[in-house]
Amino acid sequence: MSELPNVYGGEILHVSLDTGTTEREAIDPEHARLLLGGNGFVAKQVSDHVPPTSDPFDPENVLALSVGPMNATPFQSTSRGVVGFISPMTNGFFDSTFGGTFPRAQKTTGFETIVLHGATDELSYVLVDESGASIVPAPDLAGLDTYRTCEVIREREEEDDDDVHVLAAGPAGENRVRYACLVHKGRDREGVAGRGGAGAVLGSKGIKAIAIREGSFEPQLADEDALRELAASRMGPLMAETEMLQEYGTSGLVNPINEMGKLGRRNNRTEQVSLETADRISGETLREEYVTEHTTCANCAVRCGKHVTVQSEGLTDAKIPEFESLFGTATMQDVFDPEQVMVVNDRCDRLGMDSISWGVTVAFARECAESGVLDTADLSDADADRLRFGDAEGLVTLVDDTAAREGIGDRLAEGSFRMAETLGSDAEAYLHGSKGLEFAAHSPRGLKGMSIGYATSTRGGSHHDTRPTLQYDGEHTETTAGTPEFAARSQHFTALGDSLTQCRFVSEGGWGKRVNERYRDAIVAATGWDLTREAVERIGERIYNLERLINVERGIADRDADSLPHRVTHEPIPDGPAAGMHCPPEELDRMLSEYYEFRGWNDKGIPTDETLEDLRIPDCLAD
């Protein structure tokens, strides 16, 4: 058997929350070569340890945190960690990535993966250092927001400056809001594992946070000179391609995407507003009037993070709303008051809620109320009043009520798909998502690659499976020719990137938007493995098929599940530059057939035994 490259810490730490015991497991070198790290490693843990019949809130569900072979190396912006679990939103496999300094700290412990099993009897946090883990009872942390939780645990546990890093759930996680997120509040930039409900899973385990105390492990590269030279050669292109992010963060996307006519508004009834209206919440406006400093994750020169201050609202050094959050909490609500929108987003971060799923769920509820599908006579007068498009102040109250599961917030906390089930079949016409997860900001009507990409995503409405970036450059925007293969290979690219683990903005801006020789050369320099470009892409393909297999075994992945909502398939964009665009059912059906054929799946969307064997997936899994 080959040896594990020294770029890996070498161990998996299993933590039993029921008993407080831990077990250290050596990483199989062959598993590392097949699955790489990060995304691949957490998918393996979910497949190995979670029975297909388990509910996401059962103690049998795991929460696995993993880093990759390139963390803490010269490879730019590998400052991200991955959280893997069965999602309370989709009931399937989900992985969510986050930045900051926590992932780098995890790498120094030598534990490439930390897996939480079971549940505690009282609210606690998990403290990990290079010797293992302990479970610290902390009932006094109940109800604290994410930022305060991180601060309190650091104050309790730090022995030296900056040596403890915390990832926390907020009140929403404690209350099992299905899209509750996890937030890492470092001393510079925040990191958010935003989508899928990781915070709710952690809350169901009775765990408020995971804290990492830095250790002494340092990765040793197979060819450090080669990796440093390669990384240095990409700095120029990286900085040139990310100028917008450096200046505005992702909020800089508001104006250009609105100008394309592909910015969802009013629960995606339309996809454009006037240029003057969009500019009120644009990156340019936020930068000029509210940004107070630029922030960054560990080992990243791009500095796409920003802090904003809104003096009129008493908001100081809050995280700037990302483009996706501006979509969910502003344009989908028909709310263009930047100060109220920033307050809403700060509340989402502090309470620990995914601003995309929360925002789209509120927009769905508002349209249901407006159309009469949701009978507002059954609500309090205050709740009924808040379910109006354009009501900015009502959004702030709805954030708090959702996290606390009070009033209409209790129904919003279930997400739009479960809420629709309580309203009857007419409500389905207003859903904006797939497989139980609300769509991100990238138009499934206006971008053909996103149509098939969202439909086949293992995570549902996530834009981190098939990527929109090349589509905004004109590739596979309006044509379906070759688009299914494009979507599949983009999914390979993202699975690979999340296994390295590298920030998507940096990989696309500096290293390439498709798997290429540069990625191969970097992995070879780090590990010493003999790999071709095709073998590297094969890693991403293997991981994506493993994710699909988990979902097939859970009964949620087949041709019927690979679907798009009514508005996308039956209602063309009504006006603007993209007027007329949508994805009719027959078009989606043709693309699915082509996609399945490319993947080696049967006509029901199930990976065949031959495909699984060819990808060596059985070799990746526990006996």
Coordinates of C-alpha atoms in Angstrom, one line a residue:
M1 CA 0.0 0.0 0.0
S2 CA 1.2 3.5 -0.8
E3 CA 1.9 5.9 2.0
L4 CA -0.2 8.9 2.8
P5 CA 1.5 12.1 1.5
N6 CA 2.8 14.3 4.3
V7 CA 0.6 17.2 3.2
Y8 CA -2.2 15.4 5.1
G9 CA -2.5 15.5 8.9
G10 CA -3.3 11.8 8.7
E11 CA -6.2 11.2 11.0
I12 CA -10.0 11.3 11.4
L13 CA -11.3 12.2 14.8
H14 CA -14.6 10.6 15.7
V15 CA -16.4 12.2 18.7
S16 CA -19.3 10.4 20.4
L17 CA -21.5 13.1 21.9
D18 CA -23.5 10.5 23.9
T19 CA -20.5 9.2 25.9
G20 CA -17.9 11.8 25.5
T21 CA -15.4 9.3 24.1
T22 CA -13.3 9.8 21.0
E23 CA -11.7 7.5 18.5
R24 CA -8.8 8.4 16.2
E25 CA -8.8 6.7 12.7
A26 CA -5.9 6.7 10.3
I27 CA -6.7 8.0 6.8
D28 CA -6.4 5.2 4.2
P29 CA -3.9 6.5 1.6
E30 CA -6.1 5.0 -1.2
H31 CA -9.2 6.8 0.1
A32 CA -7.2 10.1 0.0
R33 CA -6.1 9.5 -3.6
L34 CA -9.7 8.6 -4.6
L35 CA -11.5 11.4 -2.7
L36 CA -8.8 14.0 -2.1
G37 CA -10.2 15.7 1.0
G38 CA -12.9 18.2 2.0
N39 CA -16.0 17.5 0.1
G40 CA -14.9 14.0 -0.8
F41 CA -14.0 13.2 2.8
V42 CA -17.3 14.4 4.3
A43 CA -19.3 12.5 1.7
K44 CA -17.6 9.3 2.7
Q45 CA -18.3 9.9 6.4
V46 CA -22.0 10.5 5.7
S47 CA -22.2 7.4 3.4
D48 CA -20.3 5.2 5.9
H49 CA -22.2 6.3 9.1
V50 CA -25.7 7.5 8.4
P51 CA -28.3 4.9 7.7
P52 CA -30.5 5.7 4.6
T53 CA -33.6 5.7 6.7
S54 CA -32.4 8.2 9.3
D55 CA -34.1 11.5 9.7
P56 CA -31.8 14.6 9.6
F57 CA -32.6 15.3 13.3
D58 CA -31.9 11.7 14.4
P59 CA -28.8 11.3 16.5
E60 CA -27.6 8.8 13.8
N61 CA -27.0 11.8 11.5
V62 CA -23.4 13.0 11.6
L63 CA -21.9 16.4 11.3
A64 CA -18.5 16.0 9.6
L65 CA -16.0 18.9 9.3
S66 CA -13.1 18.4 6.9
V67 CA -10.2 20.3 5.3
G68 CA -8.2 19.5 2.3
P69 CA -4.6 18.6 1.2
M70 CA -3.9 22.2 0.2
N71 CA -4.9 24.0 3.5
A72 CA -2.0 25.9 5.0
T73 CA 0.1 25.6 1.8
P74 CA 1.2 28.3 -0.7
F75 CA -1.8 27.4 -2.9
Q76 CA -3.9 30.5 -2.7
S77 CA -7.0 30.8 -0.6
T78 CA -7.3 27.3 0.6
S79 CA -8.7 28.8 3.8
R80 CA -12.0 27.0 3.6
G81 CA -13.5 24.1 5.5
V82 CA -16.4 21.8 4.5
V83 CA -19.3 20.7 6.7
G84 CA -21.1 17.5 5.6
F85 CA -24.4 16.1 6.9
I86 CA -27.9 14.9 5.9
S87 CA -29.9 18.1 5.3
P88 CA -33.1 19.0 7.1
M89 CA -34.1 20.9 3.9
T90 CA -33.6 18.2 1.3
N91 CA -33.3 15.0 3.4
G92 CA -30.2 14.2 1.3
F93 CA -26.5 14.7 1.4
F94 CA -25.4 18.2 1.8
D95 CA -22.0 19.9 2.1
S96 CA -21.5 23.6 2.9
T97 CA -18.2 25.4 2.8
F98 CA -17.0 28.4 4.9
G99 CA -13.9 30.5 5.2
G100 CA -12.1 32.6 7.9
T101 CA -9.4 31.1 10.1
F102 CA -11.2 28.0 11.5
P103 CA -10.2 25.7 8.7
R104 CA -6.5 26.6 8.9
A105 CA -6.7 26.0 12.7
Q106 CA -8.3 22.6 12.1
K107 CA -5.4 21.6 9.8
T108 CA -2.9 22.3 12.5
T109 CA -4.5 19.7 14.8
G110 CA -3.6 17.0 12.3
F111 CA -7.3 15.9 12.1
E112 CA -8.3 16.2 8.4
T113 CA -11.8 15.3 9.4
I114 CA -13.8 15.7 12.6
V115 CA -17.0 13.7 12.9
L116 CA -19.7 14.4 15.5
H117 CA -21.9 11.3 16.3
G118 CA -24.9 11.1 18.5
A119 CA -26.3 13.9 20.8
T120 CA -25.7 15.3 24.2
D121 CA -28.2 15.6 27.1
E122 CA -27.4 19.2 27.8
L123 CA -26.3 22.2 25.8
S124 CA -22.5 21.9 25.3
Y125 CA -19.7 22.8 22.9
V126 CA -16.9 20.6 21.5
L127 CA -13.3 21.6 22.1
V128 CA -10.8 20.1 19.8
D129 CA -7.0 20.2 20.1
E130 CA -4.3 18.0 18.7
S131 CA -4.7 15.5 21.5
G132 CA -8.4 14.9 20.8
A133 CA -11.7 16.4 21.9
S134 CA -13.7 17.1 25.0
I135 CA -17.4 18.0 25.4
V136 CA -17.8 21.1 27.6
P137 CA -21.3 21.6 29.2
A138 CA -22.4 25.2 28.6
P139 CA -26.1 25.7 29.3
D140 CA -25.4 29.4 29.9
L141 CA -24.8 29.8 26.1
A142 CA -28.4 29.1 25.3
G143 CA -30.0 31.8 23.3
L144 CA -26.7 33.7 22.5
D145 CA -26.2 34.9 19.0
T146 CA -23.4 33.4 16.9
Y147 CA -21.0 36.3 17.3
R148 CA -21.3 36.5 21.1
T149 CA -21.0 32.7 21.3
C150 CA -17.7 32.8 19.4
E151 CA -16.4 35.6 21.7
V152 CA -17.4 33.9 24.9
I153 CA -15.9 30.6 24.0
R154 CA -12.6 32.2 22.9
E155 CA -12.5 34.2 26.2
R156 CA -12.9 30.9 28.1
E157 CA -10.5 28.7 26.2
E158 CA -7.7 30.8 24.8
E159 CA -4.3 30.3 26.4
D160 CA -2.4 32.4 23.9
D161 CA -3.5 35.2 21.6
D162 CA -5.5 34.0 18.6
D163 CA -5.1 30.3 19.2
V164 CA -8.8 29.3 19.5
H165 CA -11.2 29.5 16.6
V166 CA -15.0 28.9 16.9
L167 CA -17.8 27.8 14.6
A168 CA -21.2 28.4 16.3
A169 CA -24.9 28.0 15.9
G170 CA -27.3 30.7 16.9
P171 CA -30.8 30.7 18.4
A172 CA -32.1 29.5 15.0
G173 CA -30.0 26.3 15.3
E174 CA -31.1 25.7 18.8
N175 CA -34.7 26.0 17.7
R176 CA -34.1 23.7 14.6
V177 CA -35.0 26.3 12.0
R178 CA -34.5 24.0 9.0
Y179 CA -32.1 26.3 7.2
A180 CA -30.1 27.4 10.3
C181 CA -26.5 28.0 9.4
L182 CA -23.1 28.0 11.2
V183 CA -21.1 31.1 11.7
H184 CA -17.4 31.5 12.4
K185 CA -16.6 34.9 13.8
G186 CA -12.8 35.5 13.7
R187 CA -11.0 38.6 14.6
D188 CA -10.9 39.8 10.9
R189 CA -13.5 38.1 8.7
E190 CA -16.6 36.0 9.3
G191 CA -17.1 32.6 7.7
V192 CA -20.6 31.2 7.2
A193 CA -21.5 27.6 6.4
G194 CA -24.7 29.0 5.0
R195 CA -26.9 26.5 3.2
G196 CA -28.7 23.3 3.9
G197 CA -29.3 23.5 7.7
A198 CA -25.9 22.6 9.3
G199 CA -26.9 24.8 12.3
A200 CA -30.1 22.9 12.8
V201 CA -28.3 19.6 12.7
L202 CA -25.8 20.9 15.3
G203 CA -28.7 22.2 17.4
S204 CA -30.4 18.8 17.2
K205 CA -27.3 17.3 18.8
G206 CA -27.4 19.7 21.7
I207 CA -24.1 21.3 20.6
K208 CA -23.8 25.1 20.5
A209 CA -20.4 25.3 18.8
I210 CA -17.2 23.6 17.8
A211 CA -13.9 25.2 19.0
I212 CA -10.5 24.5 17.7
R213 CA -7.3 25.1 19.6
E214 CA -4.3 25.5 17.2
G215 CA -1.8 22.6 17.1
S216 CA 1.6 22.0 15.8
F217 CA 1.0 20.1 12.5
E218 CA 2.5 21.7 9.4
P219 CA 1.9 20.1 6.0
Q220 CA 5.0 19.0 4.1
L221 CA 4.8 19.4 0.4
A222 CA 6.3 16.8 -2.1
D223 CA 7.7 19.7 -4.1
E224 CA 7.5 23.0 -2.3
D225 CA 9.5 24.9 -4.9
A226 CA 7.2 23.8 -7.7
L227 CA 4.0 24.7 -5.8
R228 CA 5.4 28.1 -4.8
E229 CA 6.5 28.9 -8.3
L230 CA 3.1 27.8 -9.7
A231 CA 1.2 29.9 -7.1
A232 CA 3.4 32.9 -7.8
S233 CA 2.6 32.7 -11.5
R234 CA -1.1 32.9 -10.8
M235 CA -1.0 36.0 -8.6
G236 CA -1.2 38.5 -11.5
P237 CA -4.2 36.9 -13.3
L238 CA -5.9 36.4 -9.9
M239 CA -5.7 40.0 -8.9
A240 CA -6.7 41.2 -12.3
E241 CA -9.7 38.9 -12.5
T242 CA -11.0 39.7 -9.0
E243 CA -10.9 43.5 -9.2
M244 CA -14.6 43.8 -8.7
L245 CA -14.5 41.5 -5.6
Q246 CA -11.7 43.5 -4.1
E247 CA -13.6 46.7 -4.5
Y248 CA -17.2 45.7 -3.7
G249 CA -17.3 42.0 -2.7
T250 CA -20.0 40.0 -4.4
S251 CA -22.5 42.9 -4.0
G252 CA -20.8 44.2 -7.1
L253 CA -22.9 41.8 -9.1
V254 CA -26.2 43.5 -8.5
N255 CA -26.0 46.1 -11.3
P256 CA -24.5 43.9 -14.1
I257 CA -26.9 41.0 -13.5
N258 CA -29.9 43.3 -13.3
E259 CA -28.8 44.9 -16.6
M260 CA -28.9 41.4 -18.1
G261 CA -32.5 41.1 -17.0
K262 CA -31.7 38.0 -14.8
L263 CA -32.2 39.4 -11.2
G264 CA -35.2 37.8 -9.5
R265 CA -37.7 40.3 -8.2
R266 CA -40.9 39.9 -6.2
N267 CA -40.6 36.1 -5.7
N268 CA -39.2 35.9 -9.3
R269 CA -42.3 37.2 -11.0
T270 CA -40.0 39.4 -13.0
E271 CA -36.2 39.6 -13.3
Q272 CA -35.3 43.2 -13.7
V273 CA -35.9 46.6 -12.0
S274 CA -35.0 50.1 -13.1
L275 CA -31.3 50.9 -13.1
E276 CA -31.9 53.6 -10.5
T277 CA -33.7 51.2 -8.2
A278 CA -31.1 48.4 -8.4
D279 CA -28.3 50.9 -7.8
R280 CA -29.8 51.7 -4.3
I281 CA -28.6 48.3 -3.1
S282 CA -25.6 47.9 -5.4
G283 CA -22.0 47.3 -4.5
E284 CA -21.1 50.7 -5.7
T285 CA -23.6 52.4 -3.4
L286 CA -22.7 50.2 -0.4
R287 CA -19.0 50.8 -1.0
E288 CA -19.4 54.6 -1.2
E289 CA -21.8 55.1 1.7
Y290 CA -21.4 52.3 4.2
V291 CA -18.2 50.2 3.8
T292 CA -15.8 50.9 6.7
E293 CA -13.1 48.3 6.1
H294 CA -12.0 45.4 3.8
T295 CA -11.6 42.0 5.4
T296 CA -10.1 38.7 4.3
C297 CA -9.9 35.0 5.1
A298 CA -6.6 33.4 6.0
N299 CA -4.0 33.2 3.1
C300 CA -6.0 35.4 0.7
A301 CA -4.9 38.5 -1.1
V302 CA -8.3 39.2 -2.7
R303 CA -9.9 40.7 0.5
C304 CA -13.5 40.4 -0.9
G305 CA -15.0 40.7 2.6
K306 CA -16.3 44.1 3.7
H307 CA -17.6 45.6 6.9
V308 CA -20.4 48.1 6.9
T309 CA -21.7 50.6 9.4
V310 CA -25.2 52.0 9.4
Q311 CA -25.2 54.8 12.0
S312 CA -28.9 55.5 11.7
E313 CA -29.6 51.9 12.8
G314 CA -26.8 51.6 15.4
L315 CA -25.1 48.9 13.2
T316 CA -21.3 48.9 13.5
D317 CA -18.9 46.8 11.5
A318 CA -21.5 44.3 10.2
K319 CA -20.7 41.9 7.4
I320 CA -21.7 43.4 4.1
P321 CA -24.6 41.5 2.5
E322 CA -23.4 39.1 -0.2
F323 CA -25.0 39.3 -3.7
E324 CA -27.0 36.1 -2.9
S325 CA -28.3 37.7 0.3
L326 CA -29.3 40.9 -1.5
F327 CA -31.3 38.7 -3.8
G328 CA -33.0 36.9 -1.0
T329 CA -33.7 39.8 1.3
A330 CA -34.0 42.8 -1.1
T331 CA -35.0 42.1 -4.7
M332 CA -37.1 39.1 -4.0
Q333 CA -39.0 41.2 -1.4
D334 CA -39.3 44.3 -3.6
V335 CA -37.4 46.1 -0.9
F336 CA -34.7 48.5 -1.9
D337 CA -34.0 50.3 1.4
P338 CA -30.2 49.5 1.8
E339 CA -30.1 50.3 5.5
Q340 CA -33.0 48.0 6.5
V341 CA -31.6 45.3 4.2
M342 CA -28.3 45.5 6.0
V343 CA -30.0 45.3 9.3
V344 CA -31.9 42.2 8.1
N345 CA -28.7 40.5 6.9
D346 CA -26.9 41.3 10.2
R347 CA -29.8 39.7 12.1
C348 CA -29.6 36.6 9.9
D349 CA -25.9 36.2 10.6
R350 CA -26.3 36.8 14.4
L351 CA -29.3 34.5 14.7
G352 CA -27.7 31.9 12.5
M353 CA -30.0 31.6 9.4
D354 CA -29.3 31.1 5.7
S355 CA -30.4 34.5 4.3
I356 CA -31.1 32.9 0.9
S357 CA -33.6 30.2 2.0
W358 CA -35.1 32.6 4.6
G359 CA -35.5 35.4 2.1
V360 CA -37.0 33.2 -0.7
T361 CA -39.3 31.5 1.8
V362 CA -40.6 34.9 3.0
A363 CA -41.0 36.0 -0.7
F364 CA -43.0 32.8 -1.3
A365 CA -45.2 33.5 1.7
R366 CA -45.8 37.0 0.6
E367 CA -46.9 35.9 -2.9
C368 CA -49.2 33.2 -1.3
A369 CA -50.7 35.9 0.9
E370 CA -51.1 38.3 -2.0
S371 CA -52.8 35.7 -4.1
G372 CA -55.1 34.4 -1.4
V373 CA -53.5 30.9 -1.3
L374 CA -52.4 31.8 2.3
D375 CA -55.4 32.9 4.2
T376 CA -54.2 35.9 6.2
A377 CA -57.4 35.8 8.2
D378 CA -55.8 32.9 10.1
L379 CA -52.9 35.1 11.1
S380 CA -52.5 37.9 13.6
D381 CA -53.1 41.3 12.2
A382 CA -49.3 42.1 12.7
D383 CA -48.2 38.9 10.8
A384 CA -50.6 39.5 8.0
D385 CA -49.4 43.1 7.6
R386 CA -45.8 42.0 7.4
L387 CA -46.5 39.6 4.5
R388 CA -46.6 42.5 2.0
F389 CA -44.1 43.0 -0.7
G390 CA -42.1 46.2 -0.2
D391 CA -42.4 46.1 3.6
A392 CA -38.8 46.6 4.8
E393 CA -39.4 47.1 8.5
G394 CA -41.6 43.9 8.6
L395 CA -38.6 41.9 7.3
V396 CA -36.7 42.8 10.5
T397 CA -39.4 41.5 12.7
L398 CA -39.9 38.4 10.6
V399 CA -36.2 37.5 11.0
D400 CA -36.5 37.5 14.8
D401 CA -39.8 35.7 14.7
T402 CA -38.5 33.0 12.4
A403 CA -35.4 32.3 14.6
A404 CA -37.6 32.1 17.7
R405 CA -40.4 30.1 15.8
E406 CA -43.0 32.6 17.0
G407 CA -46.2 33.4 15.1
I408 CA -45.9 33.1 11.3
G409 CA -42.1 32.6 11.9
D410 CA -42.8 29.1 13.0
R411 CA -44.1 28.3 9.6
L412 CA -41.4 30.2 7.8
A413 CA -38.8 28.2 9.8
E414 CA -39.8 25.1 7.9
G415 CA -38.8 26.5 4.5
S416 CA -41.0 27.2 1.5
F417 CA -41.5 23.6 0.3
R418 CA -42.8 22.3 3.7
M419 CA -44.9 25.5 4.0
A420 CA -46.4 24.8 0.6
E421 CA -47.5 21.3 1.7
T422 CA -49.6 22.9 4.4
L423 CA -51.2 25.3 1.9
G424 CA -52.4 22.9 -0.8
S425 CA -51.4 22.3 -4.4
D426 CA -52.1 25.9 -5.6
A427 CA -49.1 27.1 -3.6
E428 CA -46.7 25.0 -5.7
A429 CA -47.0 27.5 -8.5
Y430 CA -45.1 30.1 -6.4
L431 CA -42.2 27.9 -5.3
H432 CA -38.7 29.0 -6.3
G433 CA -36.3 26.1 -5.7
S434 CA -35.7 22.4 -6.3
K435 CA -35.5 19.3 -4.1
G436 CA -36.5 21.2 -1.0
L437 CA -33.9 23.9 -1.3
E438 CA -34.7 27.5 -2.4
F439 CA -32.8 28.7 -5.4
A440 CA -29.8 31.1 -5.2
A441 CA -29.7 34.3 -7.2
H442 CA -28.7 32.8 -10.6
S443 CA -31.7 32.6 -12.9
P444 CA -32.9 29.1 -13.9
R445 CA -35.0 30.7 -16.6
G446 CA -32.4 33.0 -18.0
L447 CA -29.4 30.7 -17.9
K448 CA -29.8 27.3 -19.6
G449 CA -26.8 25.9 -17.7
M450 CA -28.5 26.7 -14.4
S451 CA -31.8 25.0 -15.6
I452 CA -30.2 21.6 -16.0
G453 CA -27.6 22.3 -13.3
Y454 CA -30.2 23.1 -10.6
A455 CA -32.4 20.1 -11.7
T456 CA -29.5 17.6 -11.3
S457 CA -27.8 19.2 -8.3
T458 CA -27.3 16.8 -5.4
R459 CA -28.0 19.8 -3.1
G460 CA -31.1 21.2 -4.8
G461 CA -31.2 25.0 -5.4
S462 CA -27.4 25.5 -4.8
H463 CA -25.3 27.5 -7.2
H464 CA -22.2 25.8 -6.0
D465 CA -22.8 22.6 -8.0
T466 CA -23.1 23.9 -11.5
R467 CA -21.5 27.3 -11.7
P468 CA -23.0 30.4 -13.3
T469 CA -19.7 32.2 -14.0
L470 CA -19.0 31.0 -17.5
Q471 CA -22.7 31.5 -18.4
Y472 CA -22.5 35.2 -17.6
D473 CA -19.7 35.3 -20.1
G474 CA -22.1 33.9 -22.7
E475 CA -21.5 30.1 -22.5
H476 CA -24.6 27.9 -22.4
T477 CA -26.8 30.9 -21.6
E478 CA -29.4 30.5 -24.3
T479 CA -28.5 27.2 -25.9
T480 CA -29.1 23.6 -24.8
A481 CA -26.5 22.2 -27.2
G482 CA -23.9 20.5 -25.1
T483 CA -25.3 22.2 -22.0
P484 CA -25.9 18.9 -20.1
E485 CA -22.3 17.9 -20.4
F486 CA -21.2 21.4 -19.5
A487 CA -23.3 21.2 -16.3
A488 CA -21.9 17.8 -15.4
R489 CA -18.3 18.8 -15.9
S490 CA -18.9 22.0 -13.9
Q491 CA -20.2 19.8 -11.1
H492 CA -16.9 17.9 -11.3
F493 CA -15.0 21.2 -11.1
T494 CA -16.9 22.3 -7.9
A495 CA -16.6 18.9 -6.2
L496 CA -12.8 19.0 -6.9
G497 CA -12.5 22.6 -5.7
D498 CA -14.4 21.9 -2.4
S499 CA -12.1 18.9 -1.8
L500 CA -8.9 20.8 -2.2
T501 CA -10.4 23.1 -0.5
Q502 CA -10.1 26.4 -2.4
C503 CA -12.3 29.5 -2.5
R504 CA -14.4 29.4 -5.6
F505 CA -13.7 33.0 -6.4
V506 CA -10.0 32.5 -6.3
S507 CA -10.1 29.2 -8.3
E508 CA -12.3 30.8 -11.0
G509 CA -10.4 34.1 -11.0
G510 CA -6.8 32.8 -10.8
W511 CA -6.6 29.1 -11.7
G512 CA -9.3 28.5 -14.3
K513 CA -13.1 27.9 -14.5
R514 CA -12.7 24.3 -15.6
V515 CA -10.4 21.5 -14.4
N516 CA -7.1 22.1 -16.2
E517 CA -3.4 21.2 -16.0
R518 CA -2.7 23.9 -13.4
Y519 CA -4.9 22.1 -10.9
R520 CA -3.2 18.9 -11.8
D521 CA 0.3 20.4 -11.4
A522 CA -0.6 21.9 -8.0
I523 CA -2.0 18.6 -6.6
V524 CA 1.1 16.7 -7.9
A525 CA 3.4 19.2 -6.3
A526 CA 1.6 18.9 -3.0
T527 CA 1.2 15.1 -2.9
G528 CA 3.8 13.6 -5.2
W529 CA 1.2 11.5 -6.9
D530 CA 1.5 10.8 -10.7
L531 CA -1.8 12.2 -12.1
T532 CA -3.1 13.3 -15.4
R533 CA -5.6 16.1 -15.9
E534 CA -8.2 13.5 -16.7
A535 CA -7.5 11.6 -13.4
V536 CA -7.9 14.9 -11.5
E537 CA -11.3 15.6 -13.1
R538 CA -12.2 12.0 -12.3
I539 CA -11.9 12.7 -8.6
G540 CA -14.6 15.3 -8.9
E541 CA -16.8 12.9 -11.0
R542 CA -16.3 10.2 -8.4
I543 CA -17.3 12.5 -5.5
Y544 CA -20.4 13.7 -7.4
N545 CA -21.5 10.2 -8.1
L546 CA -21.0 9.3 -4.5
E547 CA -23.3 12.1 -3.4
R548 CA -25.9 11.0 -5.9
L549 CA -25.6 7.4 -4.6
I550 CA -26.3 8.6 -1.1
N551 CA -29.4 10.4 -2.3
V552 CA -30.5 7.4 -4.4
E553 CA -30.3 5.1 -1.3
R554 CA -32.4 7.7 0.6
G555 CA -35.1 7.5 -2.1
I556 CA -34.8 11.2 -3.1
A557 CA -32.8 11.1 -6.4
D558 CA -34.4 10.0 -9.7
R559 CA -35.8 11.5 -12.8
D560 CA -38.9 12.7 -11.1
A561 CA -36.8 14.5 -8.4
D562 CA -34.6 16.1 -11.1
S563 CA -37.2 18.8 -11.7
L564 CA -37.8 22.6 -11.8
P565 CA -40.7 24.6 -10.3
H566 CA -43.7 25.7 -12.3
R567 CA -42.7 29.3 -12.8
V568 CA -39.4 28.2 -14.5
T569 CA -41.0 25.6 -16.7
H570 CA -44.3 27.4 -17.6
E571 CA -43.9 31.1 -17.2
P572 CA -41.4 32.9 -19.5
I573 CA -39.6 35.9 -18.1
P574 CA -42.2 38.6 -18.9
D575 CA -40.0 41.6 -19.8
G576 CA -36.5 43.0 -20.0
P577 CA -33.5 41.8 -22.1
A578 CA -34.2 38.1 -21.2
A579 CA -37.9 38.3 -22.0
G580 CA -39.4 35.0 -23.2
M581 CA -36.7 32.8 -21.6
H582 CA -37.7 29.7 -19.5
C583 CA -37.2 26.0 -19.5
P584 CA -40.3 24.1 -20.9
P585 CA -40.8 20.6 -19.6
E586 CA -39.9 19.0 -22.9
E587 CA -36.7 20.9 -23.0
L588 CA -35.7 19.8 -19.5
D589 CA -36.6 16.2 -20.4
R590 CA -34.3 16.2 -23.4
M591 CA -31.5 17.7 -21.4
L592 CA -32.0 15.1 -18.6
S593 CA -31.7 12.3 -21.1
E594 CA -28.5 13.7 -22.5
Y595 CA -27.1 14.4 -19.0
Y596 CA -27.8 10.8 -17.8
E597 CA -26.2 9.4 -20.9
F598 CA -23.1 11.4 -20.4
R599 CA -22.9 10.4 -16.8
G600 CA -23.5 6.6 -17.4
W601 CA -26.7 6.6 -15.4
N602 CA -29.8 4.8 -16.5
D603 CA -32.9 6.6 -17.9
K604 CA -34.3 7.0 -14.3
G605 CA -31.2 8.9 -13.3
I606 CA -29.6 6.1 -11.2
P607 CA -25.9 5.4 -11.5
T608 CA -25.4 2.0 -13.0
D609 CA -23.3 -0.7 -11.3
E610 CA -20.8 -0.4 -14.2
T611 CA -20.4 3.3 -13.7
L612 CA -19.9 2.9 -9.9
E613 CA -17.3 0.2 -10.4
D614 CA -15.5 2.2 -13.1
L615 CA -15.3 5.1 -10.7
R616 CA -14.1 2.8 -8.0
I617 CA -16.8 4.1 -5.6
P618 CA -17.1 0.7 -3.8
D619 CA -13.4 1.0 -2.9
C620 CA -14.0 4.3 -1.2
L621 CA -16.6 3.1 1.3
A622 CA -16.7 1.1 4.5
D623 CA -17.4 -2.6 4.2

